[in-house]
Short mmCIF file of C-alpha atoms in Angstrom, two decimals:
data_model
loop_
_atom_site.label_atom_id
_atom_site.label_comp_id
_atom_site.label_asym_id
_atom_site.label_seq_id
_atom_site.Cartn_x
_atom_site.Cartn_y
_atom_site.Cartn_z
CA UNK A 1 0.00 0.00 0.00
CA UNK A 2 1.68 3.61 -0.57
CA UNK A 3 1.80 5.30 1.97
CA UNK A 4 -0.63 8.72 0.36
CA UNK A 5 -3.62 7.52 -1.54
CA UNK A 6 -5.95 10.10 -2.46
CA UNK A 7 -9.08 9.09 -4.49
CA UNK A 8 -11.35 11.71 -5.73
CA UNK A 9 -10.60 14.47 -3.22
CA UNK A 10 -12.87 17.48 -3.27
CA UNK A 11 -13.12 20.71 -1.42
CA UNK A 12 -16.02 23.46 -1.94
CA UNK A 13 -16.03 26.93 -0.26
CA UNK A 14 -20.03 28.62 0.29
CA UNK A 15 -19.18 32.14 0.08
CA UNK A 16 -21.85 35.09 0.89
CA UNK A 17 -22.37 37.49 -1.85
CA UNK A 18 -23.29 40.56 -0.33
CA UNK A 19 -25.67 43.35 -1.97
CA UNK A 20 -23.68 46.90 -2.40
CA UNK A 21 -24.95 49.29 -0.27
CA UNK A 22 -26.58 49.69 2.99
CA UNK A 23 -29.92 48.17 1.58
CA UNK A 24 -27.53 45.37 0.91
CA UNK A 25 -26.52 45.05 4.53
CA UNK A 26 -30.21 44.90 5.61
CA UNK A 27 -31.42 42.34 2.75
CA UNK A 28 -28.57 40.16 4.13
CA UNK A 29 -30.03 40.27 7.71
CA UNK A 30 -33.09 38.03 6.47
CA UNK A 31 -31.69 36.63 3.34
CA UNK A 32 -28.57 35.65 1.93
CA UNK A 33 -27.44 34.58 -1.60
CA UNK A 34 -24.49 32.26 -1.36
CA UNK A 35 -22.17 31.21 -4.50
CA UNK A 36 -20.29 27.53 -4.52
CA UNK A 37 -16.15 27.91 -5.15
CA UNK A 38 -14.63 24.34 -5.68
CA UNK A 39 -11.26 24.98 -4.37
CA UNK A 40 -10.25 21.32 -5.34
CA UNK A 41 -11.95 18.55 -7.77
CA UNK A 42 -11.74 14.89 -7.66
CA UNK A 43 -7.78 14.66 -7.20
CA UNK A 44 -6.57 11.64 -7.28
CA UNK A 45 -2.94 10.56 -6.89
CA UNK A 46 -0.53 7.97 -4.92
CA UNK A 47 2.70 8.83 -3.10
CA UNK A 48 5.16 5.93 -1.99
CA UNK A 49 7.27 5.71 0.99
CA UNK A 50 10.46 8.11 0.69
CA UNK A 51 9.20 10.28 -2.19
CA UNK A 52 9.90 13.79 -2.29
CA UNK A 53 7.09 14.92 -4.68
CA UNK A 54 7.11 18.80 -6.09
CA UNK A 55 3.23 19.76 -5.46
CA UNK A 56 2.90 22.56 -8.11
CA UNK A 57 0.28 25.11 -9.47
CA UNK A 58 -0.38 28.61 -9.57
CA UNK A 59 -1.85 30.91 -7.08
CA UNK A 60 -5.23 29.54 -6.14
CA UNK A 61 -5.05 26.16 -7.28
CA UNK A 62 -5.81 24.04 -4.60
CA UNK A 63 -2.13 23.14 -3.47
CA UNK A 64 -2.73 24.26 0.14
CA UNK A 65 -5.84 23.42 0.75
CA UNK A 66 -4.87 19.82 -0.45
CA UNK A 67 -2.14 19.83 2.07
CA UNK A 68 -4.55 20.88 4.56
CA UNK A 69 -7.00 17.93 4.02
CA UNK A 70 -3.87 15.65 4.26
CA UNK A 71 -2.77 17.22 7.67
CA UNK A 72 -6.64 16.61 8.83
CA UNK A 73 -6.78 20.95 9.42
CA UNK A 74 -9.79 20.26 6.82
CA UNK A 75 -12.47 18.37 6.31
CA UNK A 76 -13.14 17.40 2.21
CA UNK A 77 -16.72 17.56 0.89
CA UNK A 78 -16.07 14.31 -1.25
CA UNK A 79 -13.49 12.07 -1.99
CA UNK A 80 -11.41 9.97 0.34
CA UNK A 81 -7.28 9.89 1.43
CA UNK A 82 -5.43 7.09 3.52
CA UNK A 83 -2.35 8.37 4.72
CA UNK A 84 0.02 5.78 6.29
CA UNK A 85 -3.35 3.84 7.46
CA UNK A 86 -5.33 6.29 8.88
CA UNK A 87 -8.09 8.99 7.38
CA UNK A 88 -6.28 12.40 8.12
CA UNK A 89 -9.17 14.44 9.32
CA UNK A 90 -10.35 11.92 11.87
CA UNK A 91 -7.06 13.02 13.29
CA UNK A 92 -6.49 10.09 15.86
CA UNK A 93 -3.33 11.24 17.92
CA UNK A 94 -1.32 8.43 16.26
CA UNK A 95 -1.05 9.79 12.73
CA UNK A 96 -0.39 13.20 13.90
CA UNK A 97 2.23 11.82 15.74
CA UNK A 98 3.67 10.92 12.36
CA UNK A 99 3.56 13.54 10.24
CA UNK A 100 4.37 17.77 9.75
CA UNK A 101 3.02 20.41 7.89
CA UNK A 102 5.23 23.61 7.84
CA UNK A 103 3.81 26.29 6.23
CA UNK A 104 6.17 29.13 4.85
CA UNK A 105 3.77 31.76 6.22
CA UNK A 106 2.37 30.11 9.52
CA UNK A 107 4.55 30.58 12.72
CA UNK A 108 4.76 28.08 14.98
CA UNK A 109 7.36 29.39 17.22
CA UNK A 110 6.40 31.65 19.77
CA UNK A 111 7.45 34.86 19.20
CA UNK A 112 8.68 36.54 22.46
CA UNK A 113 10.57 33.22 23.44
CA UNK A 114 13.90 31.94 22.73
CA UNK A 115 14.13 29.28 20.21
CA UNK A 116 15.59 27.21 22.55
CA UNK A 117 12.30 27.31 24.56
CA UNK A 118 10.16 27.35 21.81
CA UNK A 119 11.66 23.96 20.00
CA UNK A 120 11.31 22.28 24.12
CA UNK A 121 7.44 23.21 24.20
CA UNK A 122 7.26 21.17 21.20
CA UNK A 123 9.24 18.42 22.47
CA UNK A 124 6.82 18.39 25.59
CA UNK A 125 3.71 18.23 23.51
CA UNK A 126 5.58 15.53 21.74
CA UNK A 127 6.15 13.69 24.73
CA UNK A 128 9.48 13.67 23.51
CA UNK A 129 12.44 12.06 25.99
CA UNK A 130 14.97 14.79 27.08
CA UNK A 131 17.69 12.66 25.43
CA UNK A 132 16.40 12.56 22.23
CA UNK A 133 15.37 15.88 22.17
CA UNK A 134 18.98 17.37 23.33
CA UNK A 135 20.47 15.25 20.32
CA UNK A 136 17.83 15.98 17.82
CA UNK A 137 18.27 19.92 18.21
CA UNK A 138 21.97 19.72 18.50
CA UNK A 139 22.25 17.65 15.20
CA UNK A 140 19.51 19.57 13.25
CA UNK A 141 21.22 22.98 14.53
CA UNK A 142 24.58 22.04 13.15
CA UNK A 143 23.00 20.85 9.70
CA UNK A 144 21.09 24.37 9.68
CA UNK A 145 24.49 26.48 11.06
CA UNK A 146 22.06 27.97 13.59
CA UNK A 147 23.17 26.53 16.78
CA UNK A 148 24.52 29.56 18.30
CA UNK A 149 21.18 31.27 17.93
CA UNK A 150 19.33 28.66 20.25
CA UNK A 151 18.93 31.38 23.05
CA UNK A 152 18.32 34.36 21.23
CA UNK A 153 14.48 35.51 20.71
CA UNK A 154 12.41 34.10 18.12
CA UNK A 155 11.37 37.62 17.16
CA UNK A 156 14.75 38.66 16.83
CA UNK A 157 15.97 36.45 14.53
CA UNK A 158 16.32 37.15 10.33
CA UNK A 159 13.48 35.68 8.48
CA UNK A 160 15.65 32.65 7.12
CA UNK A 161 17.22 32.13 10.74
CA UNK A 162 13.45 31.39 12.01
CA UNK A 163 12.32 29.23 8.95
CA UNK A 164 15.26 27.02 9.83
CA UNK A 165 13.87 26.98 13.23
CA UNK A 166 10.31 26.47 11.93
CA UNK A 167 12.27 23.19 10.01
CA UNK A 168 13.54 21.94 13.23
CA UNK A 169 10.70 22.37 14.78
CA UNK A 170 8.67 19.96 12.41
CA UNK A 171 11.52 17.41 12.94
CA UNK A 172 11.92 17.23 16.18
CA UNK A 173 9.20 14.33 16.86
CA UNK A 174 11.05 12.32 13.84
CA UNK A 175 7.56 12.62 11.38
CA UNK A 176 7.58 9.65 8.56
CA UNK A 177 5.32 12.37 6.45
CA UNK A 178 6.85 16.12 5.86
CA UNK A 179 4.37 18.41 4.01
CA UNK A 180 5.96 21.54 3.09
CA UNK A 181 4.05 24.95 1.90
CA UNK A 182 6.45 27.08 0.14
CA UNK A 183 9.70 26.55 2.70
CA UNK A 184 11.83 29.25 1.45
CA UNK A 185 9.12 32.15 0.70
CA UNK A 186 11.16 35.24 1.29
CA UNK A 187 14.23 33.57 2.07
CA UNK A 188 17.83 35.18 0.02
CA UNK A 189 19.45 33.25 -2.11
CA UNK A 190 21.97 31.52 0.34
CA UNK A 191 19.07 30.26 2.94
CA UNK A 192 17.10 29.04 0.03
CA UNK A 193 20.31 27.12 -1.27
CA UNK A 194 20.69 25.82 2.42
CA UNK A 195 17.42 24.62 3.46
CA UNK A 196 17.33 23.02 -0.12
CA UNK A 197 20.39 21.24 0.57
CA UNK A 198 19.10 20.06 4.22
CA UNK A 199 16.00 18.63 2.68
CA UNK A 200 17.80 16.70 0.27
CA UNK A 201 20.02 15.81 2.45
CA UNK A 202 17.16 14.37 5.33
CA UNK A 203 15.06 12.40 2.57
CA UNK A 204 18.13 10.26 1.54
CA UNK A 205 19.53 9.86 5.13
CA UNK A 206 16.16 9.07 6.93
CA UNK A 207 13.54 8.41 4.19
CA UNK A 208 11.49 10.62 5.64
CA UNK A 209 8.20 11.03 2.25
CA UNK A 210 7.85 14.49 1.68
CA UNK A 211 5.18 16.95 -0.64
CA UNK A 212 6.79 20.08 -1.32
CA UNK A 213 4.95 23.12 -2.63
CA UNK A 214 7.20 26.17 -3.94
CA UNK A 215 7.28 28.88 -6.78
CA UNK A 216 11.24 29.10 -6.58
CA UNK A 217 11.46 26.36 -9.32
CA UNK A 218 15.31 26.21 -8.12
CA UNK A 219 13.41 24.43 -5.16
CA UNK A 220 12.10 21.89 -7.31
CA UNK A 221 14.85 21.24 -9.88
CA UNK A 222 17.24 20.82 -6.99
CA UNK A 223 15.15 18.60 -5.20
CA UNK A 224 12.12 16.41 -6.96
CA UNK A 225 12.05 13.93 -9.65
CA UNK A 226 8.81 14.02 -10.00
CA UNK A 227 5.34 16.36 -9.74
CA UNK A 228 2.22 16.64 -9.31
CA UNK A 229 0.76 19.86 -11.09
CA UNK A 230 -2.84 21.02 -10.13
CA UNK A 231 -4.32 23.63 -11.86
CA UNK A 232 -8.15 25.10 -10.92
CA UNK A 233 -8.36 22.71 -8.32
CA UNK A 234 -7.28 20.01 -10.69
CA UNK A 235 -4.75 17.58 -11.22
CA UNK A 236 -3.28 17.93 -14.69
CA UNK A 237 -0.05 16.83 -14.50
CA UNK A 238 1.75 13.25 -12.59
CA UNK A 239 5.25 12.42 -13.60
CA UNK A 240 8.90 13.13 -13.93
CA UNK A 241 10.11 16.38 -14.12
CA UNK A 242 11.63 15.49 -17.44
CA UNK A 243 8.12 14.19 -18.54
CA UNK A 244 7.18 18.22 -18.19
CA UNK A 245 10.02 19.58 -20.17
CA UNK A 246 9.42 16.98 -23.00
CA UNK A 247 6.14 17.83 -23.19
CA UNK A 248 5.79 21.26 -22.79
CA UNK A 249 9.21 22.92 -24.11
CA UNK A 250 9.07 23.12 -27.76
CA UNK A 251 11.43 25.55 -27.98
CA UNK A 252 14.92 25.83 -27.17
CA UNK A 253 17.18 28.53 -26.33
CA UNK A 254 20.02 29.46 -29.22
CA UNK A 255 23.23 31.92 -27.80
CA UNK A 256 25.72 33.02 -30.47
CA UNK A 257 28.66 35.02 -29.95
CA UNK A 258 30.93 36.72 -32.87
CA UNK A 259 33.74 38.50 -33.49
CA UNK A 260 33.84 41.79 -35.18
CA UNK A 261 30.58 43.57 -37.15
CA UNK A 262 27.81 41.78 -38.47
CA UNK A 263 25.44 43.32 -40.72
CA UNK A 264 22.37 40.94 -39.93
CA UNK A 265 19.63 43.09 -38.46
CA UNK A 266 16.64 42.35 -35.88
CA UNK A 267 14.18 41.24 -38.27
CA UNK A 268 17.00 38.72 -39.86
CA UNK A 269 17.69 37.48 -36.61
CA UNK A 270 13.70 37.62 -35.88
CA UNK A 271 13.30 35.30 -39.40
CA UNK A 272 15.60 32.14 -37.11
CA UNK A 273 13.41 32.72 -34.10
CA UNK A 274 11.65 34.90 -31.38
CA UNK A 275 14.72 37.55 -30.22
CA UNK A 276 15.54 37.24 -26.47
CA UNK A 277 18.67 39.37 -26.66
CA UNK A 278 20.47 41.16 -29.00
CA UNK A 279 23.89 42.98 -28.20
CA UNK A 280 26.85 43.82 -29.48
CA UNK A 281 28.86 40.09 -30.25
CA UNK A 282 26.26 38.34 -29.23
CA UNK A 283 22.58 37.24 -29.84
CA UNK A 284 19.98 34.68 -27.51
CA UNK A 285 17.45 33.63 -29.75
CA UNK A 286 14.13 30.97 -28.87
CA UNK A 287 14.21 28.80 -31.20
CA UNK A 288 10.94 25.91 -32.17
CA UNK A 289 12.85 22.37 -31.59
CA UNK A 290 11.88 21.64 -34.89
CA UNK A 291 14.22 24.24 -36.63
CA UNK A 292 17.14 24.37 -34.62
CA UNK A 293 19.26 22.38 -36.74
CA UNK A 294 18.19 25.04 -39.54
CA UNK A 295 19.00 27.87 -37.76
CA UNK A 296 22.01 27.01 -36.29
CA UNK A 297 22.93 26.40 -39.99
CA UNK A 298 22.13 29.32 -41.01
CA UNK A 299 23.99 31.31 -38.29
CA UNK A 300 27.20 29.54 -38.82
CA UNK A 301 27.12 29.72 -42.53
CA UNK A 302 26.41 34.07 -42.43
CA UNK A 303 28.03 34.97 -39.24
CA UNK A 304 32.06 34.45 -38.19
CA UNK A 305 30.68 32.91 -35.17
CA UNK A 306 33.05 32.38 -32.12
CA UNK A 307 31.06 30.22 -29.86
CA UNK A 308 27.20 28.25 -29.74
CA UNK A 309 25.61 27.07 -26.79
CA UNK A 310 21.96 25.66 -27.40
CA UNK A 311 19.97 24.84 -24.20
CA UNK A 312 16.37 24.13 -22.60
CA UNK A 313 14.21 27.16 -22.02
CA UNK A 314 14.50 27.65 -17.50
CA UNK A 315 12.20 25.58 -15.93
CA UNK A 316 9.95 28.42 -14.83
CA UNK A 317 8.90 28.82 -18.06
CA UNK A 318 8.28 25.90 -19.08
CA UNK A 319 6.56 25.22 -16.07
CA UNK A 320 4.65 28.42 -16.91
CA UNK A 321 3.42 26.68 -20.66
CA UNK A 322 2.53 23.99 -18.61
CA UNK A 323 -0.25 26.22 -16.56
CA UNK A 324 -1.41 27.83 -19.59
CA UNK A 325 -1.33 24.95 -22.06
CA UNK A 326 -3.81 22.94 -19.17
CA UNK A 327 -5.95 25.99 -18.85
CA UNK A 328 -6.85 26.38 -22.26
CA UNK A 329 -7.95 23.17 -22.91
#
């Protein structure tokens, strides 16, 4: 049995639509129109033991409030989910003793405490031994270079200081499941890199299955093979990573550099393939797959060209065909 299975999973909001006006506020005193939003529809999907899954769609898509059903914070309207044997939103004390959710813009810390403090109120709601706790924080700490930040106020500490806290803190009881909502929201470039590497590092080392949602698609090049991509509150995409690019990038990006004048003008260039940059010595063109060969031909046949590099278009972008191309279907 894997250890997520999620069969038809469906979440709908009722919200009040209010009349404009004062005479609107009245009406609504003895009767109230309400409109359904589905947030999610039917998703279905399986997750096995030790994956780390990339959990991906635009704002709005149903990404969090998926994660939410699976952390039993929500109830679905339809649809059903086993998560390492138990229903999530029953939430019997032994599955929540076995999974996390951290959510990139939830604190769970308390603010005017040291972190110290903070991570032992965990451990005591836990039930966690002393023991384990002391070696737990001290290895975690070391992994996350924050250990000599342990008694310094939550509230005082930089924003990617306290995520790595926030991390800790959802390790600490040892969860089998880690659901992560955007980790490194906000984070520089360097904490990003680090909690990135720290995740990688903890699913290989402990096995630990993890769903990670992010829009830094460094986050999910660095650290999942495959994805799940829900769009409107459905699931449109399941596979490798690869599987998206193949399917979705039909272009690639051309890069010439030359030595001395060329005469070749925009539109020229424009004729090869859409113009991404054009500077002196050197030109970026994105190219269909189709005619790359040809245009690469072409540019090393009219221009004295010093040096070619031909490469995928970034993964945000081609993550970005992936929303639209779903959409307009």
């Amino acid at each position: 049995m894997s250890l997520i299975e999620v069969k038809g999973l469906s979440k709908t909001y009722r919200s009040f639509k209010k009349a404009p006006g004062f005479s609107g506020a009245i009406k609504g005193l003895f009767r109230r129109d309400y409109e359904v939003i589905p947030a999610v529809k039917a998703v279905s999907f399986n997750i096995e033991a030790g994956e780390l899954v990339g959990f991906l769609g635009p704002n709005g898509a149903g990404k969090t409030t998926t994660l939410k059903m699976l952390s039993g914070l929500l109830y679905p309207t339809d649809g059903s989910a086993n998560v390492m044997g138990y229903v999530p939103w029953k939430r019997p004390d032994g599955y929540r003793r076995q999974f996390a959710l951290l959510l990139g813009q939830k604190n769970q810390l308390w603010w005017d405490l040291p972190a110290y403090e903070s991570l032992l109120l965990n451990a005591k709601i836990y039930g966690l031994a002393k023991d384990d706790f002391e070696k737990t924080v001290d290895e975690l700490t070391n992994l996350l270079d924050v250990a000599s930040k342990l008694r310094v106020m939550v509230r005082e500490l930089s924003l990617g200081q306290r995520m790595k806290f926030e991390l800790i803190a959802s390790l600490l009881h040892h969860p089998k499941l880690l659901l992560l909502d955007e980790p490194t929201i906000g984070l520089d470039v360097v904490s990003q890199k680090t909690v990135r590497e720290f995740l990688k590092d903890y699913n290989r080392n402990r096995g630990t299955t993890m769903m990670l949602t992010s829009h830094y698609m460094a986050d999910i090049q660095a650290l999942c093979e495959r994805v799940i991509i829900i769009d409107q509150g459905q699931l449109t995409f399941d596979g490798e990573l690869s599987a998206v690019v193949d399917r979705f990038a039909d272009h690639k990006i051309v890069t010439i550099q030359w030595d001395g004048v060329v005469q070749q003008s925009d539109r020229w260039f424009g004729q090869l393939g859409e113009v991404v940059e054009l500077e002196e010595g050197r030109v970026k063109l994105k190219v269909s797959r189709a005619k790359v060969i040809t245009a690469c031909k072409q540019l090393l046949e009219t221009i004295p060209v010093s040096d070619i590099d031909i490469s995928e278009l970034p993964i945000e972008e081609v993550i970005g065909e992936a929303f639209k191309g779903e959409t307009s279907k």
